Amino acid sequence: MSSKLAPKFHAAVFFVADVERSKHFYRDLLGQKVTMDFGANVTFEGGLSIWETNYALNTIFKEKAQQLSVGANNAEIYFECSGVDAFYNKLTSEEPSLRVIHPVVEHPWGQRGFRIYDPDGHIVEFGEPMSETVLRLHEAGLSLDEVAAKSLMPLEFIKMVLQ
């Protein structure tokens, strides 16, 4: 396909039952900056948007909208943050009703992260940047080749991070 014709990814949209509740979650709890707010449709810096479910379904499917339902556990968005343990502790202490899928764990590829649900049951993952994973693994005594094998990162990336 010609690069002129190839589409460029712009945003991900979650359909939500209550825009204000979800806006509070993403803006106030997760610190995401609202760039546009049209009431039933809110866009955050970085490409995440939320749409009120009925408004979205009616806009997209018109008269067929009432025949449709939307689910949960079928999509995940991913954030990176330094200090995932501190961020996890902050979130769970500020929002005791937060639905945690799993606390901070080390994944098989060495990255540390955790997952929670947003108010509508969408999966939200937080992971340390892979550059931090590489540094942590190297500081734990792994050789460059061992870091590459564990993290699945190319040796060139590892060398760049460790410079």
PDB file of C-alpha atoms in Angstrom:
ATOM      1  CA  MET A   1       0.000   0.000   0.000  1.00  0.00           C
ATOM      2  CA  SER A   2       1.247   3.450  -0.832  1.00  0.00           C
ATOM      3  CA  SER A   3       2.294   5.444   2.231  1.00  0.00           C
ATOM      4  CA  LYS A   4       0.006   8.223   0.971  1.00  0.00           C
ATOM      5  CA  LEU A   5      -2.939   5.839   1.236  1.00  0.00           C
ATOM      6  CA  ALA A   6      -1.979   4.151   4.511  1.00  0.00           C
ATOM      7  CA  PRO A   7      -4.143   5.377   7.373  1.00  0.00           C
ATOM      8  CA  LYS A   8      -2.443   6.842  10.426  1.00  0.00           C
ATOM      9  CA  PHE A   9      -3.734   5.750  13.823  1.00  0.00           C
ATOM     10  CA  HIS A  10      -5.162   8.764  15.630  1.00  0.00           C
ATOM     11  CA  ALA A  11      -7.209   7.724  18.669  1.00  0.00           C
ATOM     12  CA  ALA A  12      -8.846   4.967  20.661  1.00  0.00           C
ATOM     13  CA  VAL A  13     -12.399   5.456  21.871  1.00  0.00           C
ATOM     14  CA  PHE A  14     -14.102   3.787  24.814  1.00  0.00           C
ATOM     15  CA  PHE A  15     -17.886   3.824  25.045  1.00  0.00           C
ATOM     16  CA  VAL A  16     -18.908   4.729  28.605  1.00  0.00           C
ATOM     17  CA  ALA A  17     -22.159   4.766  30.554  1.00  0.00           C
ATOM     18  CA  ASP A  18     -21.454   8.028  32.407  1.00  0.00           C
ATOM     19  CA  VAL A  19     -19.126  10.542  30.755  1.00  0.00           C
ATOM     20  CA  GLU A  20     -18.690  12.640  33.912  1.00  0.00           C
ATOM     21  CA  ARG A  21     -17.727   9.586  36.005  1.00  0.00           C
ATOM     22  CA  SER A  22     -15.254   8.419  33.348  1.00  0.00           C
ATOM     23  CA  LYS A  23     -13.903  11.933  32.841  1.00  0.00           C
ATOM     24  CA  HIS A  24     -13.248  12.116  36.598  1.00  0.00           C
ATOM     25  CA  PHE A  25     -11.451   8.743  36.450  1.00  0.00           C
ATOM     26  CA  TYR A  26      -9.164   9.637  33.547  1.00  0.00           C
ATOM     27  CA  ARG A  27      -8.669  13.347  34.287  1.00  0.00           C
ATOM     28  CA  ASP A  28      -8.629  13.524  38.079  1.00  0.00           C
ATOM     29  CA  LEU A  29      -7.395  10.082  39.116  1.00  0.00           C
ATOM     30  CA  LEU A  30      -5.036   9.277  36.219  1.00  0.00           C
ATOM     31  CA  GLY A  31      -3.992  12.862  35.463  1.00  0.00           C
ATOM     32  CA  GLN A  32      -4.961  12.867  31.779  1.00  0.00           C
ATOM     33  CA  LYS A  33      -5.425  16.300  30.198  1.00  0.00           C
ATOM     34  CA  VAL A  34      -8.739  16.995  28.459  1.00  0.00           C
ATOM     35  CA  THR A  35      -8.118  18.569  25.055  1.00  0.00           C
ATOM     36  CA  MET A  36     -11.746  18.660  23.833  1.00  0.00           C
ATOM     37  CA  ASP A  37     -14.995  18.264  25.717  1.00  0.00           C
ATOM     38  CA  PHE A  38     -18.232  18.101  23.718  1.00  0.00           C
ATOM     39  CA  GLY A  39     -20.319  16.716  26.572  1.00  0.00           C
ATOM     40  CA  ALA A  40     -21.080  13.262  25.192  1.00  0.00           C
ATOM     41  CA  ASN A  41     -17.606  13.011  23.629  1.00  0.00           C
ATOM     42  CA  VAL A  42     -14.371  13.874  25.476  1.00  0.00           C
ATOM     43  CA  THR A  43     -10.832  13.669  24.091  1.00  0.00           C
ATOM     44  CA  PHE A  44      -7.687  13.473  26.191  1.00  0.00           C
ATOM     45  CA  GLU A  45      -4.143  14.382  25.230  1.00  0.00           C
ATOM     46  CA  GLY A  46      -2.405  11.390  23.680  1.00  0.00           C
ATOM     47  CA  GLY A  47      -5.357  10.011  21.726  1.00  0.00           C
ATOM     48  CA  LEU A  48      -7.781   8.489  24.229  1.00  0.00           C
ATOM     49  CA  SER A  49     -11.424   9.512  23.845  1.00  0.00           C
ATOM     50  CA  ILE A  50     -14.612   8.561  25.654  1.00  0.00           C
ATOM     51  CA  TRP A  51     -18.107   8.597  24.158  1.00  0.00           C
ATOM     52  CA  GLU A  52     -21.374   8.191  25.979  1.00  0.00           C
ATOM     53  CA  THR A  53     -22.521   4.732  24.872  1.00  0.00           C
ATOM     54  CA  ASN A  54     -26.053   5.520  23.668  1.00  0.00           C
ATOM     55  CA  TYR A  55     -24.880   8.633  21.825  1.00  0.00           C
ATOM     56  CA  ALA A  56     -22.076   6.669  20.137  1.00  0.00           C
ATOM     57  CA  LEU A  57     -24.248   3.711  19.132  1.00  0.00           C
ATOM     58  CA  ASN A  58     -26.984   5.977  17.786  1.00  0.00           C
ATOM     59  CA  THR A  59     -24.440   8.031  15.838  1.00  0.00           C
ATOM     60  CA  ILE A  60     -22.753   4.985  14.320  1.00  0.00           C
ATOM     61  CA  PHE A  61     -25.616   2.507  13.853  1.00  0.00           C
ATOM     62  CA  LYS A  62     -28.672   4.784  13.690  1.00  0.00           C
ATOM     63  CA  GLU A  63     -31.905   2.737  13.914  1.00  0.00           C
ATOM     64  CA  LYS A  64     -29.990  -0.495  14.605  1.00  0.00           C
ATOM     65  CA  ALA A  65     -28.433   0.944  17.782  1.00  0.00           C
ATOM     66  CA  GLN A  66     -31.054  -0.504  20.124  1.00  0.00           C
ATOM     67  CA  GLN A  67     -30.189  -4.032  18.970  1.00  0.00           C
ATOM     68  CA  LEU A  68     -26.566  -3.702  20.106  1.00  0.00           C
ATOM     69  CA  SER A  69     -24.722  -3.944  23.386  1.00  0.00           C
ATOM     70  CA  VAL A  70     -21.151  -3.208  24.318  1.00  0.00           C
ATOM     71  CA  GLY A  71     -19.040  -5.358  26.582  1.00  0.00           C
ATOM     72  CA  ALA A  72     -16.062  -5.242  28.860  1.00  0.00           C
ATOM     73  CA  ASN A  73     -12.841  -7.225  29.075  1.00  0.00           C
ATOM     74  CA  ASN A  74     -12.472  -6.996  25.316  1.00  0.00           C
ATOM     75  CA  ALA A  75     -10.004  -4.125  25.059  1.00  0.00           C
ATOM     76  CA  GLU A  76      -7.088  -2.728  27.020  1.00  0.00           C
ATOM     77  CA  ILE A  77      -5.346   0.603  27.021  1.00  0.00           C
ATOM     78  CA  TYR A  78      -1.774   0.902  28.175  1.00  0.00           C
ATOM     79  CA  PHE A  79       0.021   3.678  30.014  1.00  0.00           C
ATOM     80  CA  GLU A  80       3.682   3.845  30.951  1.00  0.00           C
ATOM     81  CA  CYS A  81       4.798   5.480  34.155  1.00  0.00           C
ATOM     82  CA  SER A  82       7.977   5.693  36.147  1.00  0.00           C
ATOM     83  CA  GLY A  83       7.609   4.382  39.659  1.00  0.00           C
ATOM     84  CA  VAL A  84       4.735   1.955  39.056  1.00  0.00           C
ATOM     85  CA  ASP A  85       4.742   0.843  42.706  1.00  0.00           C
ATOM     86  CA  ALA A  86       4.311   4.406  43.971  1.00  0.00           C
ATOM     87  CA  PHE A  87       1.617   5.116  41.370  1.00  0.00           C
ATOM     88  CA  TYR A  88      -0.241   1.916  42.268  1.00  0.00           C
ATOM     89  CA  ASN A  89      -0.130   2.839  45.968  1.00  0.00           C
ATOM     90  CA  LYS A  90      -1.362   6.371  45.188  1.00  0.00           C
ATOM     91  CA  LEU A  91      -4.285   5.114  43.081  1.00  0.00           C
ATOM     92  CA  THR A  92      -5.411   2.459  45.554  1.00  0.00           C
ATOM     93  CA  SER A  93      -5.176   4.831  48.518  1.00  0.00           C
ATOM     94  CA  GLU A  94      -6.980   7.716  46.759  1.00  0.00           C
ATOM     95  CA  GLU A  95      -9.695   5.485  45.299  1.00  0.00           C
ATOM     96  CA  PRO A  96     -10.468   2.619  47.720  1.00  0.00           C
ATOM     97  CA  SER A  97     -13.278   1.362  45.456  1.00  0.00           C
ATOM     98  CA  LEU A  98     -10.849   0.941  42.550  1.00  0.00           C
ATOM     99  CA  ARG A  99     -11.292  -2.477  40.931  1.00  0.00           C
ATOM    100  CA  VAL A 100      -7.827  -4.000  40.727  1.00  0.00           C
ATOM    101  CA  ILE A 101      -7.273  -6.832  38.262  1.00  0.00           C
ATOM    102  CA  HIS A 102      -3.810  -7.532  39.655  1.00  0.00           C
ATOM    103  CA  PRO A 103      -1.342  -5.534  41.754  1.00  0.00           C
ATOM    104  CA  VAL A 104       2.170  -4.741  40.575  1.00  0.00           C
ATOM    105  CA  VAL A 105       3.827  -7.879  39.217  1.00  0.00           C
ATOM    106  CA  GLU A 106       6.888  -8.633  37.156  1.00  0.00           C
ATOM    107  CA  HIS A 107       5.812  -9.985  33.782  1.00  0.00           C
ATOM    108  CA  PRO A 108       7.741 -12.831  32.098  1.00  0.00           C
ATOM    109  CA  TRP A 109       9.631 -10.252  29.973  1.00  0.00           C
ATOM    110  CA  GLY A 110      10.832  -8.457  33.127  1.00  0.00           C
ATOM    111  CA  GLN A 111       8.625  -5.369  32.960  1.00  0.00           C
ATOM    112  CA  ARG A 112       6.756  -4.451  36.146  1.00  0.00           C
ATOM    113  CA  GLY A 113       3.139  -3.352  35.920  1.00  0.00           C
ATOM    114  CA  PHE A 114      -0.431  -3.618  37.139  1.00  0.00           C
ATOM    115  CA  ARG A 115      -3.945  -3.604  35.719  1.00  0.00           C
ATOM    116  CA  ILE A 116      -7.200  -2.071  36.907  1.00  0.00           C
ATOM    117  CA  TYR A 117     -10.696  -1.566  35.525  1.00  0.00           C
ATOM    118  CA  ASP A 118     -12.043   1.831  34.589  1.00  0.00           C
ATOM    119  CA  PRO A 119     -15.608   2.630  35.730  1.00  0.00           C
ATOM    120  CA  ASP A 120     -17.068   0.814  32.688  1.00  0.00           C
ATOM    121  CA  GLY A 121     -14.993  -2.340  33.002  1.00  0.00           C
ATOM    122  CA  HIS A 122     -12.367  -1.475  30.389  1.00  0.00           C
ATOM    123  CA  ILE A 123      -8.924  -2.853  31.201  1.00  0.00           C
ATOM    124  CA  VAL A 124      -6.299  -0.213  31.977  1.00  0.00           C
ATOM    125  CA  GLU A 125      -2.680  -1.327  32.231  1.00  0.00           C
ATOM    126  CA  PHE A 126       0.243   0.599  33.711  1.00  0.00           C
ATOM    127  CA  GLY A 127       3.801  -0.523  33.059  1.00  0.00           C
ATOM    128  CA  GLU A 128       7.241   0.818  33.696  1.00  0.00           C
ATOM    129  CA  PRO A 129       8.973   2.053  30.536  1.00  0.00           C
ATOM    130  CA  MET A 130      11.081  -0.708  29.012  1.00  0.00           C
ATOM    131  CA  SER A 131      14.132   1.504  29.433  1.00  0.00           C
ATOM    132  CA  GLU A 132      13.577   1.275  33.212  1.00  0.00           C
ATOM    133  CA  THR A 133      13.127  -2.489  32.940  1.00  0.00           C
ATOM    134  CA  VAL A 134      16.448  -2.787  31.102  1.00  0.00           C
ATOM    135  CA  LEU A 135      18.227  -0.631  33.708  1.00  0.00           C
ATOM    136  CA  ARG A 136      16.703  -2.576  36.613  1.00  0.00           C
ATOM    137  CA  LEU A 137      17.636  -5.948  35.127  1.00  0.00           C
ATOM    138  CA  HIS A 138      21.174  -4.796  34.374  1.00  0.00           C
ATOM    139  CA  GLU A 139      21.575  -3.319  37.862  1.00  0.00           C
ATOM    140  CA  ALA A 140      20.435  -6.690  39.247  1.00  0.00           C
ATOM    141  CA  GLY A 141      23.537  -8.206  37.660  1.00  0.00           C
ATOM    142  CA  LEU A 142      22.271  -9.556  34.344  1.00  0.00           C
ATOM    143  CA  SER A 143      24.663  -9.343  31.410  1.00  0.00           C
ATOM    144  CA  LEU A 144      23.627  -7.533  28.228  1.00  0.00           C
ATOM    145  CA  ASP A 145      22.759 -10.841  26.566  1.00  0.00           C
ATOM    146  CA  GLU A 146      20.755 -11.954  29.620  1.00  0.00           C
ATOM    147  CA  VAL A 147      18.869  -8.631  29.670  1.00  0.00           C
ATOM    148  CA  ALA A 148      18.095  -9.065  25.959  1.00  0.00           C
ATOM    149  CA  ALA A 149      16.887 -12.635  26.492  1.00  0.00           C
ATOM    150  CA  LYS A 150      14.722 -11.705  29.489  1.00  0.00           C
ATOM    151  CA  SER A 151      13.265  -8.407  28.198  1.00  0.00           C
ATOM    152  CA  LEU A 152      12.952  -9.414  24.528  1.00  0.00           C
ATOM    153  CA  MET A 153      14.470  -6.032  23.678  1.00  0.00           C
ATOM    154  CA  PRO A 154      17.048  -5.764  20.877  1.00  0.00           C
ATOM    155  CA  LEU A 155      20.672  -5.537  22.001  1.00  0.00           C
ATOM    156  CA  GLU A 156      20.961  -2.139  20.259  1.00  0.00           C
ATOM    157  CA  PHE A 157      18.136  -0.751  22.435  1.00  0.00           C
ATOM    158  CA  ILE A 158      19.763  -2.144  25.581  1.00  0.00           C
ATOM    159  CA  LYS A 159      23.128  -0.597  24.710  1.00  0.00           C
ATOM    160  CA  MET A 160      21.457   2.743  23.995  1.00  0.00           C
ATOM    161  CA  VAL A 161      19.653   2.687  27.369  1.00  0.00           C
ATOM    162  CA  LEU A 162      22.818   1.795  29.255  1.00  0.00           C
ATOM    163  CA  GLN A 163      24.951   4.573  27.683  1.00  0.00           C
TER     164      GLN A 163
END
